[in-house]
Short mmCIF file of C-alpha atoms in Angstrom, two decimals:
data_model
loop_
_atom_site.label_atom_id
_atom_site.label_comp_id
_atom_site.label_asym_id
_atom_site.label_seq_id
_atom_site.Cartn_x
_atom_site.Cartn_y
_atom_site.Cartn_z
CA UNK A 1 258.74 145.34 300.20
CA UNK A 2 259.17 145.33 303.92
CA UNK A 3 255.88 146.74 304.61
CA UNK A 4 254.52 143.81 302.35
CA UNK A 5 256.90 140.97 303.91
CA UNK A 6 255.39 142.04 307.40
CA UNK A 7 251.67 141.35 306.22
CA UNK A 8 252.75 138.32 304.20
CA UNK A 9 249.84 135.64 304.05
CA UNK A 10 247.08 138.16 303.37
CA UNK A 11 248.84 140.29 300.82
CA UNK A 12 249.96 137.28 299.02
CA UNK A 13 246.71 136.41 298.69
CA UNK A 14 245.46 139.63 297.76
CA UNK A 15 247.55 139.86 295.47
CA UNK A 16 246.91 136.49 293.79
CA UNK A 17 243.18 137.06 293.56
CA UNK A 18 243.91 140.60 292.30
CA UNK A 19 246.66 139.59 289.78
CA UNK A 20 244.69 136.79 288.64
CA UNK A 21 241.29 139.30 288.10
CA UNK A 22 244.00 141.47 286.16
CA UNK A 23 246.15 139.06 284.70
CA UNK A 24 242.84 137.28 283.49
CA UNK A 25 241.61 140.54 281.73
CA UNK A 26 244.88 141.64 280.18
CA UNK A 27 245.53 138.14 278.69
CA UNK A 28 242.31 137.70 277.39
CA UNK A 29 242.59 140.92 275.96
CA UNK A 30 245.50 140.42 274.50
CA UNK A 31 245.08 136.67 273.09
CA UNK A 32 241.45 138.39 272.10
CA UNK A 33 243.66 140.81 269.75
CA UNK A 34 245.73 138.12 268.70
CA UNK A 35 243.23 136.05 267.55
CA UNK A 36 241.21 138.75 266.28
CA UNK A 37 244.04 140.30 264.04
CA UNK A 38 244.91 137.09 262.28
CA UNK A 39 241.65 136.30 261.78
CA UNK A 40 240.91 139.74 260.21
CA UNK A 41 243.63 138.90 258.06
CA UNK A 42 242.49 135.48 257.02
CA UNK A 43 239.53 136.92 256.01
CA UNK A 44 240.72 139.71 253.60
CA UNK A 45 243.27 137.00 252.25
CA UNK A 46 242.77 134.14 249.94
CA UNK A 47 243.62 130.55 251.49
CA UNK A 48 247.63 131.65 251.03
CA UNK A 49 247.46 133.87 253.92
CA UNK A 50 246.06 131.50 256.23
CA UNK A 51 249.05 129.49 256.12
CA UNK A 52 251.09 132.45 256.59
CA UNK A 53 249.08 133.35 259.26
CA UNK A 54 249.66 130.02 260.89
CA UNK A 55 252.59 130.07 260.93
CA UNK A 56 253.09 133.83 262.52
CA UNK A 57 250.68 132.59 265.52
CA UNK A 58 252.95 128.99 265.74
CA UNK A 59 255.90 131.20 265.84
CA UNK A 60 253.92 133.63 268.56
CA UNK A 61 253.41 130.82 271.03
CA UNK A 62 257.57 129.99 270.44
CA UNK A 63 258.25 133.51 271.71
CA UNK A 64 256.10 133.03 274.62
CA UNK A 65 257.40 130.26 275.49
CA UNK A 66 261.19 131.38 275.22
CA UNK A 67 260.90 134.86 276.48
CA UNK A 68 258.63 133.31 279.63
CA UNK A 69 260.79 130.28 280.77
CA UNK A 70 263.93 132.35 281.82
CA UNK A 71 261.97 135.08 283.32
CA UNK A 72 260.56 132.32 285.83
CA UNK A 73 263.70 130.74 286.45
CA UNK A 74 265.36 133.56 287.24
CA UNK A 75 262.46 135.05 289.16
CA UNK A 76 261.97 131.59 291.23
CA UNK A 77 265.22 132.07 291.96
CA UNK A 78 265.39 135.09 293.28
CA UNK A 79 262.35 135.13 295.04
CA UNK A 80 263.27 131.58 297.40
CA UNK A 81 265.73 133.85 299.06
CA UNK A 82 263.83 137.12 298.47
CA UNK A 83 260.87 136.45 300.22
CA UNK A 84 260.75 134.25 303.95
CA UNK A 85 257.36 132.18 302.80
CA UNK A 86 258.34 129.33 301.16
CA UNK A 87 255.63 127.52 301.30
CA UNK A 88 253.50 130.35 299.93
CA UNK A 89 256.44 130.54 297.10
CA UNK A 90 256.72 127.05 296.77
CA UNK A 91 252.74 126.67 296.20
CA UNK A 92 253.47 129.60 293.91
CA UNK A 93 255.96 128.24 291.87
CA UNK A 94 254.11 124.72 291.65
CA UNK A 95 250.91 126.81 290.73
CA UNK A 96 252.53 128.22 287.44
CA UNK A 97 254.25 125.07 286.37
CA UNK A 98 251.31 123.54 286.08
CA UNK A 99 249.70 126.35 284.18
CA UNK A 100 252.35 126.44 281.85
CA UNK A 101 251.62 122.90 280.95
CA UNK A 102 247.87 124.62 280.20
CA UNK A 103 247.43 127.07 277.05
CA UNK A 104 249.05 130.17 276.10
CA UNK A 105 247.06 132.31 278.16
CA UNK A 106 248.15 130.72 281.26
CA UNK A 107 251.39 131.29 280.30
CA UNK A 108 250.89 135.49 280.45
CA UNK A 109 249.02 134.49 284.27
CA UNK A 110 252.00 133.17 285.42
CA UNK A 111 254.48 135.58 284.11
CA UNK A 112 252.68 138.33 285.61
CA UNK A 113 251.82 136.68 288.89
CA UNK A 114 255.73 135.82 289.41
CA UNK A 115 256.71 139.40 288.91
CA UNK A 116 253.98 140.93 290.71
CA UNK A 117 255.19 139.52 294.18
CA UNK A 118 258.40 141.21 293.45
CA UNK A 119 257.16 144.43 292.37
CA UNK A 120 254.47 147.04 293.25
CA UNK A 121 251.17 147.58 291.99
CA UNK A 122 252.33 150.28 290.04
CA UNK A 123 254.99 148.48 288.66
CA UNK A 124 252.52 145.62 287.68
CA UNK A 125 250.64 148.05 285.44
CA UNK A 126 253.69 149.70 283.82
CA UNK A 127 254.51 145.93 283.17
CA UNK A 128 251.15 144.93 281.81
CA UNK A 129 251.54 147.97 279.67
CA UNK A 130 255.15 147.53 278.61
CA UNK A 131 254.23 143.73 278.02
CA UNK A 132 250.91 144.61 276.01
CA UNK A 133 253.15 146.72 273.87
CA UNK A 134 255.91 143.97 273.28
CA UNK A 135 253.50 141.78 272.10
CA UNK A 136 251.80 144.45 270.24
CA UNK A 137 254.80 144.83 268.22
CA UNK A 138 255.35 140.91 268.27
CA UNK A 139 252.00 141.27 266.10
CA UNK A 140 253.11 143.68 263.29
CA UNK A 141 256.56 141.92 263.00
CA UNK A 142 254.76 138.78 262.64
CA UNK A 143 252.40 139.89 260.09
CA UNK A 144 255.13 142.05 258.78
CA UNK A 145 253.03 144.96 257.77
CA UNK A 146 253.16 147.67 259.94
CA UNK A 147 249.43 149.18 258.94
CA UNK A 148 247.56 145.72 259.80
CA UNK A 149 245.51 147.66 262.55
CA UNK A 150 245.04 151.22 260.63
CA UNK A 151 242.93 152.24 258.12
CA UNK A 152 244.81 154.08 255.59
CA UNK A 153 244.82 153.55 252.32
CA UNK A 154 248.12 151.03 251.21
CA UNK A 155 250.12 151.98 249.49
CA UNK A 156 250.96 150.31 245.99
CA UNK A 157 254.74 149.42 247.06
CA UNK A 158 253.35 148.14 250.48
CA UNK A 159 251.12 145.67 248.50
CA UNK A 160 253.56 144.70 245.88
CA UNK A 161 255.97 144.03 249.15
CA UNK A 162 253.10 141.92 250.65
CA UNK A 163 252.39 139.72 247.68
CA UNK A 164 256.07 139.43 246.79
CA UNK A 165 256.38 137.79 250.23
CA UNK A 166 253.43 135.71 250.43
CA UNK A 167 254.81 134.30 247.23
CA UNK A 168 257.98 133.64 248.75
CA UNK A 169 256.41 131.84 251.32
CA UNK A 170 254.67 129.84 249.23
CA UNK A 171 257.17 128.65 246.89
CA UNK A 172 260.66 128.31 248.69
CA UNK A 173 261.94 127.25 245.50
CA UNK A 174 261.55 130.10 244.37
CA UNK A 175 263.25 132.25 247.10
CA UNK A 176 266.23 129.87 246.66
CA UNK A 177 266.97 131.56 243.03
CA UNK A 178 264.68 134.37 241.22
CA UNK A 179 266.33 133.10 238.10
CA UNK A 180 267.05 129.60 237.86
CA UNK A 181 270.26 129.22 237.02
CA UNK A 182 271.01 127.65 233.12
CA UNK A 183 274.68 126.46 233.28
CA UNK A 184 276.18 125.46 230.27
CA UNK A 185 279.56 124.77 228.78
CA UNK A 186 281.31 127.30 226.41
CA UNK A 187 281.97 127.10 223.31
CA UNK A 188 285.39 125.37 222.41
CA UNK A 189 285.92 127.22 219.34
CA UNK A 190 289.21 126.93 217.26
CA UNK A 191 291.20 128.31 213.90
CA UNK A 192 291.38 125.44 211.67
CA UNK A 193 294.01 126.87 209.07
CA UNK A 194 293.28 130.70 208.26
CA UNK A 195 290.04 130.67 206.80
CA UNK A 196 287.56 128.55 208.91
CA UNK A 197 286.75 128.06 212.39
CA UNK A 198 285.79 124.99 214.21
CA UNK A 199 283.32 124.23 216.56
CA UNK A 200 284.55 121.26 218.78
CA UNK A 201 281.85 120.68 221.48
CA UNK A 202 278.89 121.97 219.38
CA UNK A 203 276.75 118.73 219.54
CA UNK A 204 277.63 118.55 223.22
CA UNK A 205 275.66 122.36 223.43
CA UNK A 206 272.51 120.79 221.37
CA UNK A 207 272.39 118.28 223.62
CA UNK A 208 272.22 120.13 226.51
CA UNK A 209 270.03 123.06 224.89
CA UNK A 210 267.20 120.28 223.65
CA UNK A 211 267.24 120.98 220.60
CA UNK A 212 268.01 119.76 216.99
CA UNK A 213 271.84 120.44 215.85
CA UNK A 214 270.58 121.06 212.56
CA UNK A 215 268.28 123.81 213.87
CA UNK A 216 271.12 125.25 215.78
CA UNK A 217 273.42 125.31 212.80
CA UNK A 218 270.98 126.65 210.51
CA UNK A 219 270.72 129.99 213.14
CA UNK A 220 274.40 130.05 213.61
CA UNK A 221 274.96 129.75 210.01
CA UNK A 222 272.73 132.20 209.25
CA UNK A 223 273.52 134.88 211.96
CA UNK A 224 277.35 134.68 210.87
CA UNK A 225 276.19 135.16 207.28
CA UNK A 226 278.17 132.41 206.54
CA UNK A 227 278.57 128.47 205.43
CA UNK A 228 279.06 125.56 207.06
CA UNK A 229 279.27 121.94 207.99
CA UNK A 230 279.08 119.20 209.92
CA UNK A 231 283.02 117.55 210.48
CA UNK A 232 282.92 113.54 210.51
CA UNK A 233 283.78 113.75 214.34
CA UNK A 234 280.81 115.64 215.33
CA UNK A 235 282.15 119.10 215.48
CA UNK A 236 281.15 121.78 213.49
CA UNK A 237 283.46 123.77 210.67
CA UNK A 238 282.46 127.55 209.69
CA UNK A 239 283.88 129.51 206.75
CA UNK A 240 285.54 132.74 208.39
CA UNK A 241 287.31 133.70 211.63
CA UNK A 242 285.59 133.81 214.99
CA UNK A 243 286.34 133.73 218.47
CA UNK A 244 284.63 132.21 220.92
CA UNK A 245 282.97 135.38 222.25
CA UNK A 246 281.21 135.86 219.65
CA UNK A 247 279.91 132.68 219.11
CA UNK A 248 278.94 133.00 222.23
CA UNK A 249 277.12 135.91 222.20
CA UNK A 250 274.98 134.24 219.06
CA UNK A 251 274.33 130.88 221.19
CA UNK A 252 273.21 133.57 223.64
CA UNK A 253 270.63 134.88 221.32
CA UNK A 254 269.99 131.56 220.33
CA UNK A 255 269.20 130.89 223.86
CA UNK A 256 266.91 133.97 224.39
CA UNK A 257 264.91 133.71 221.18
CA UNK A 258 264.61 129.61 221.13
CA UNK A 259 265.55 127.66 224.37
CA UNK A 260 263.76 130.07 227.06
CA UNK A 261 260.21 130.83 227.34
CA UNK A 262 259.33 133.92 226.58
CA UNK A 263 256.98 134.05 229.56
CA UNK A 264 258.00 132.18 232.28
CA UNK A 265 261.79 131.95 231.23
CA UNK A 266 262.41 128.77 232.42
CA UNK A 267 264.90 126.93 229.78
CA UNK A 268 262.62 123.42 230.21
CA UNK A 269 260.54 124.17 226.50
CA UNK A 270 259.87 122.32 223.28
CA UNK A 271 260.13 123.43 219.84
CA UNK A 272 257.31 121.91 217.77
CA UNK A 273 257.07 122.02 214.24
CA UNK A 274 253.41 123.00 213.28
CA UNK A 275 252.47 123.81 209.77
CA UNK A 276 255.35 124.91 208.81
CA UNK A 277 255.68 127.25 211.86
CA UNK A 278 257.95 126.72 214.93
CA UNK A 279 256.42 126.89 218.11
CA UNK A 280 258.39 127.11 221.82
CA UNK A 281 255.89 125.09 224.09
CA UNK A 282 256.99 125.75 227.90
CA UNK A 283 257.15 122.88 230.31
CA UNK A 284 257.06 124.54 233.40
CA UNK A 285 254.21 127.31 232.55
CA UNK A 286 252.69 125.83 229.41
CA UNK A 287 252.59 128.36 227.66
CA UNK A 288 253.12 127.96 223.70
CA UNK A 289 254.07 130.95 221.35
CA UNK A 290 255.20 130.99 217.99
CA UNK A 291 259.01 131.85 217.45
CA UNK A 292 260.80 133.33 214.26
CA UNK A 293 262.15 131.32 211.69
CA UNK A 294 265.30 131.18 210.58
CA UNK A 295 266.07 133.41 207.34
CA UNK A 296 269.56 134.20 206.34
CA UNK A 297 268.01 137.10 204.73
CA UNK A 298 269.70 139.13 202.27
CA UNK A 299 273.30 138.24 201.51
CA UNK A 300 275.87 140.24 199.72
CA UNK A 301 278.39 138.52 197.09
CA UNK A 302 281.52 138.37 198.84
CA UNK A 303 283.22 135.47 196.99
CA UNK A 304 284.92 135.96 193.50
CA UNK A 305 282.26 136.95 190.96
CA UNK A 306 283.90 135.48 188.54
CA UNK A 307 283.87 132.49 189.69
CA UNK A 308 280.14 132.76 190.55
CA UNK A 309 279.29 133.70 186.98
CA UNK A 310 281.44 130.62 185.73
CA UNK A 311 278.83 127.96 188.40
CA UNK A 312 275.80 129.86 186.94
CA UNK A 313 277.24 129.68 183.07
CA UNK B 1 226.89 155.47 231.04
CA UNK B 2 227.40 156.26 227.31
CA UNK B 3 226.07 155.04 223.85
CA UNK B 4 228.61 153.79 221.87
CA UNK B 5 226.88 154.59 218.72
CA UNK B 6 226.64 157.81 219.75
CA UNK B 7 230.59 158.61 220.12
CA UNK B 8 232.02 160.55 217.53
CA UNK B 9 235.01 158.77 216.01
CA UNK B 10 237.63 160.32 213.30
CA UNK B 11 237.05 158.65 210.51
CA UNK B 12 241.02 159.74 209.41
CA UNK B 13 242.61 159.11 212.82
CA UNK B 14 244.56 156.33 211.67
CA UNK B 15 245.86 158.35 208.58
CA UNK B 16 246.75 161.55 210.79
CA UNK B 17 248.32 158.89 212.89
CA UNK B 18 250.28 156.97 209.56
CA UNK B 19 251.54 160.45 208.37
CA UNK B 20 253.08 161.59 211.38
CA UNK B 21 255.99 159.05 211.89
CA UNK B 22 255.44 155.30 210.71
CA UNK B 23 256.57 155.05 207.63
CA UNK B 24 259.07 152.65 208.75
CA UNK B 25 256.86 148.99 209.44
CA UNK B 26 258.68 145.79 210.02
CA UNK B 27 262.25 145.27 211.31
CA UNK B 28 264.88 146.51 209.88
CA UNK B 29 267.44 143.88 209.91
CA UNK B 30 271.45 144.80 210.01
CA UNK B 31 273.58 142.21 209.01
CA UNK B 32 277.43 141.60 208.80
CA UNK B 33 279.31 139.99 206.51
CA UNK B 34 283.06 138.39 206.66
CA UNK B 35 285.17 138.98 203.89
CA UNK B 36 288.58 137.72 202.79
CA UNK B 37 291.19 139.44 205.81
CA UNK B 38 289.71 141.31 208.04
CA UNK B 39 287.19 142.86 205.94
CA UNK B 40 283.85 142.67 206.55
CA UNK B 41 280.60 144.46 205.21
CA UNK B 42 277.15 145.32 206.74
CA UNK B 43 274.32 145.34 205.36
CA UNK B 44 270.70 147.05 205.88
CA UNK B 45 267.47 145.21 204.65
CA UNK B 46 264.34 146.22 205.40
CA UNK B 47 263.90 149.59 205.66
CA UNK B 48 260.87 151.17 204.45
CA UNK B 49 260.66 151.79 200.38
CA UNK B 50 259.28 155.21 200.80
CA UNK B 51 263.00 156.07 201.72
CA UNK B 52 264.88 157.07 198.94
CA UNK B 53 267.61 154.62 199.75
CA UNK B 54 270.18 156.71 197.70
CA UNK B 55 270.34 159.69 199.60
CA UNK B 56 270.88 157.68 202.66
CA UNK B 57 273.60 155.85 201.30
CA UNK B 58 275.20 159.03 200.32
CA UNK B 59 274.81 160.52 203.69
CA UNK B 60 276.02 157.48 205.66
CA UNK B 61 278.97 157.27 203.36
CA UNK B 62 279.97 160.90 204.64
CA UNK B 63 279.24 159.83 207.96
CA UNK B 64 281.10 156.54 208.93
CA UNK B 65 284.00 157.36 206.06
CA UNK B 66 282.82 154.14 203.91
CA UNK B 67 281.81 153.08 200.73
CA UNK B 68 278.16 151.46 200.19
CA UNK B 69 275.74 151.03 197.64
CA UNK B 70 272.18 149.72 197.33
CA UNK B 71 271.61 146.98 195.84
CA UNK B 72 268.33 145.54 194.02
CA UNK B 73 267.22 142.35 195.25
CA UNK B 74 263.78 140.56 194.13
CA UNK B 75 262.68 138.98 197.11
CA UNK B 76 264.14 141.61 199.98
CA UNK B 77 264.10 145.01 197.56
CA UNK B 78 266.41 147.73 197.70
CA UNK B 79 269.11 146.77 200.44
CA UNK B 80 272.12 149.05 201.63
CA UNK B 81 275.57 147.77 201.83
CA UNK B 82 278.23 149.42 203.34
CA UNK B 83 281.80 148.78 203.58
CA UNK B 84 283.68 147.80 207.02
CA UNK B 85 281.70 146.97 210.20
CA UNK B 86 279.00 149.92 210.63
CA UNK B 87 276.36 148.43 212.51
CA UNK B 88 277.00 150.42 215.33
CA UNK B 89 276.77 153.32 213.29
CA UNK B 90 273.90 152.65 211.35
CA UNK B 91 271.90 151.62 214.73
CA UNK B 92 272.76 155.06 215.95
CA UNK B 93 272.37 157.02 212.56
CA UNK B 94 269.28 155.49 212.03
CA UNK B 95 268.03 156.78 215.28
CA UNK B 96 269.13 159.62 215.46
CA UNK B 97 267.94 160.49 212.02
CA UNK B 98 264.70 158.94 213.25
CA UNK B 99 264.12 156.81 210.21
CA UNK B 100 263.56 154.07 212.15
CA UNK B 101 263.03 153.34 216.57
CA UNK B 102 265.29 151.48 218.14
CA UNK B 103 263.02 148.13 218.99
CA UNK B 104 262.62 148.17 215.23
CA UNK B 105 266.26 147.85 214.36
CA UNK B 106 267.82 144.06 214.50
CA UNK B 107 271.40 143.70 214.46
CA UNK B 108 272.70 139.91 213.52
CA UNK B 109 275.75 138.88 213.55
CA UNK B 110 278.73 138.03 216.27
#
């Protein structure tokens, strides 16, 4: 450094003109790679990438611009007292500041040129080289795939990764909850004497399910294997005991065979009434499928026979 | 590239196929019943009528320790009933019998 103080004005200059040749090759080198590896990704991808890609370079020119500030206040800084020249640093320092107001590749001149009056030659290189790698793995992080440059064959996890996150990106909704979330009520289920059960908020659950009471009480009536009505306040009575478990678990199935769409999941369906079939016609996907109807199936006699045979007589 | 005319096809590859194991088509559906108390009873419809339904009965009343019978219906045919709340048991008997898979076996109920 002394050696260097002593032949100031030249080897500042030297050094500019040198770091600049340098600095000019290694940033256009390296913005060349920049641009050249998004753009090589743009063109295997479809028009979702691009965005992606965007917003990686975007979020690129951020970093710079963070990592680059401090590094010149700090070296400004040290070098006013550092060096005896400051006129040469002060035409320095006003040099980069207006670069910086320039594009990104100014901002990799200035950086360098700053450090290079510091530091030796040597050093210079072993910073170009430590800096090409930083931003080398700035590049993978950003496109998040750590074989963008090679040419090995990906593997099927590594793709499945990639489009699960390129769909992320493209529908944040979607990151927010896999599963959107289908909140409903329980069941307020109570004894009503010994033999029957009552089902207090059951229109409240067709409401909220979309569909008809009547095509809800025909499945629960049938699953249970057992009668049942309406009550005149709107809640529903059912011959035998239950708890509210297990009513739950058969609004559950309810839920899973009528109220969610069988492809896309999402509870926001229709059931239509076609010919005598039921189909579940999906809001959010559109698709339409045909769903079982509702049979009671085969039912044992569990009543008094007697008195059976006395209703049919 | 190949002729398609030219493949040879097995005109009985379907029946080799039937013989082997699907005699059981369509769901079998397992059903429970509430009686008076705590008594309940399950019942089987469905399974195939190439079973002979009585042996079954008899060897799923050894099993699970119940009484059952089959009963002759019109529309459903011959449908086992057993006593008490089997349809655990029957899922798993039926199984591991292998009378019927497990995606064909429906159990209703609570």
């Amino acid at each position: 450094m002394d050696a260097e103080d002593g032949f100031d004005p030249t080897l500042l200059k030297k050094k500019k003109k040198k770091k600049t040749t340098f600095d000019l090759d290694a940033a256009l080198g390296l913005d060349d790679g920049k641009k050249e590896e998004p753009k090589d990704d743009e063109a295997d991808d479809t028009a979702t990438a691009e965005v992606e890609d965007n917003l990686d370079l975007e979020s690129f020119g951020k970093k710079k611009k963070k990592k680059k500030k401090p590094f010149n206040l700090d070296e400004l800084e040290n070098a006013l007292p550092g060096e005896g020249d400051d006129i040469a640093n002060i035409v320095a320092t006003e040099e980069p500041e207006e670069e910086e107001i320039n594009l990104d590749m100014d901002f990799s001149m200035a950086k360098k040129k700053k450090k290079s009056k510091k530091k030796d030659l040597d050093e210079l290189f072993a910073d170009k080289l430590e800096d090409e790698r930083n931003e080398d793995k700035e590049n993978f992080e950003g496109n998040t795939t750590t074989w963008a440059g090679s040419d090995r064959d990906y593997t099927y996890d590594e793709l499945l990764k990639r489009v699960f996150e390129i769909i992320l990106d493209k529908n944040p909704d979607m990151a927010a909850g896999r599963k959107p979330k289908f909140v409903m009520r329980p069941p307020q289920v109570l004894r009503v004497g010994t033999k029957k059960t009552s089902f207090a908020n059951f229109m409240d659950i067709a409401k909220t399910l979309h569909r008809l009471p009547k095509h809800l009480l025909d499945f629960l009536l049938a699953e249970l294997g057992t009668s049942g009505s309406m009550d005149g306040n709107q809640q529903l009575i059912i011959k035998g005991r239950f708890q509210p478990k297990q009513i739950e678990n058969v609004l559950r199935r309810y839920i899973k065979e009528y109220v969610t769409c069988h492809t896309c999941r999402s509870p926001e369906t229709i059931l239509q009434k076609d010919t005598r079939l039921f189909f579940l016609q999906c809001e959010s996907c559109g698709s339409r499928c045909s769903v079982a109807s509702i049979k009671s199936g085969f039912q044992a006699v569990t009543g008094k026979r007697a008195a059976i045979r006395a209703k049919t007589t | 590239m190949s002729i398609q005319n030219l493949n040879t096809r097995d005109p009985f590859a379907d029946a080799i196929k039937g013989n082997d194991d699907d005699i059981q088509d369509g769901l079998v559906h397992i059903r429970i019943q509430q009686r008076n108390g705590r008594k309940t009873l399950t019942t089987v419809q469905g399974l195939s009528a190439e079973y002979d339904l009585k042996k079954i009965v008899r060897s799923c009343k050894k099993e699970f320790a119940c009484n059952g019978t089959v009963i002759e219906h019109p529309e459903y045919g011959e449908v086992l009933q057993l006593q008490g709340d089997q349809r655990e048991n029957i899922c798993q008997w039926l199984t591991k019998v292998g009378l019927a898979k497990p995606d064909q076996l429906k159990v209703h109920g609570f």
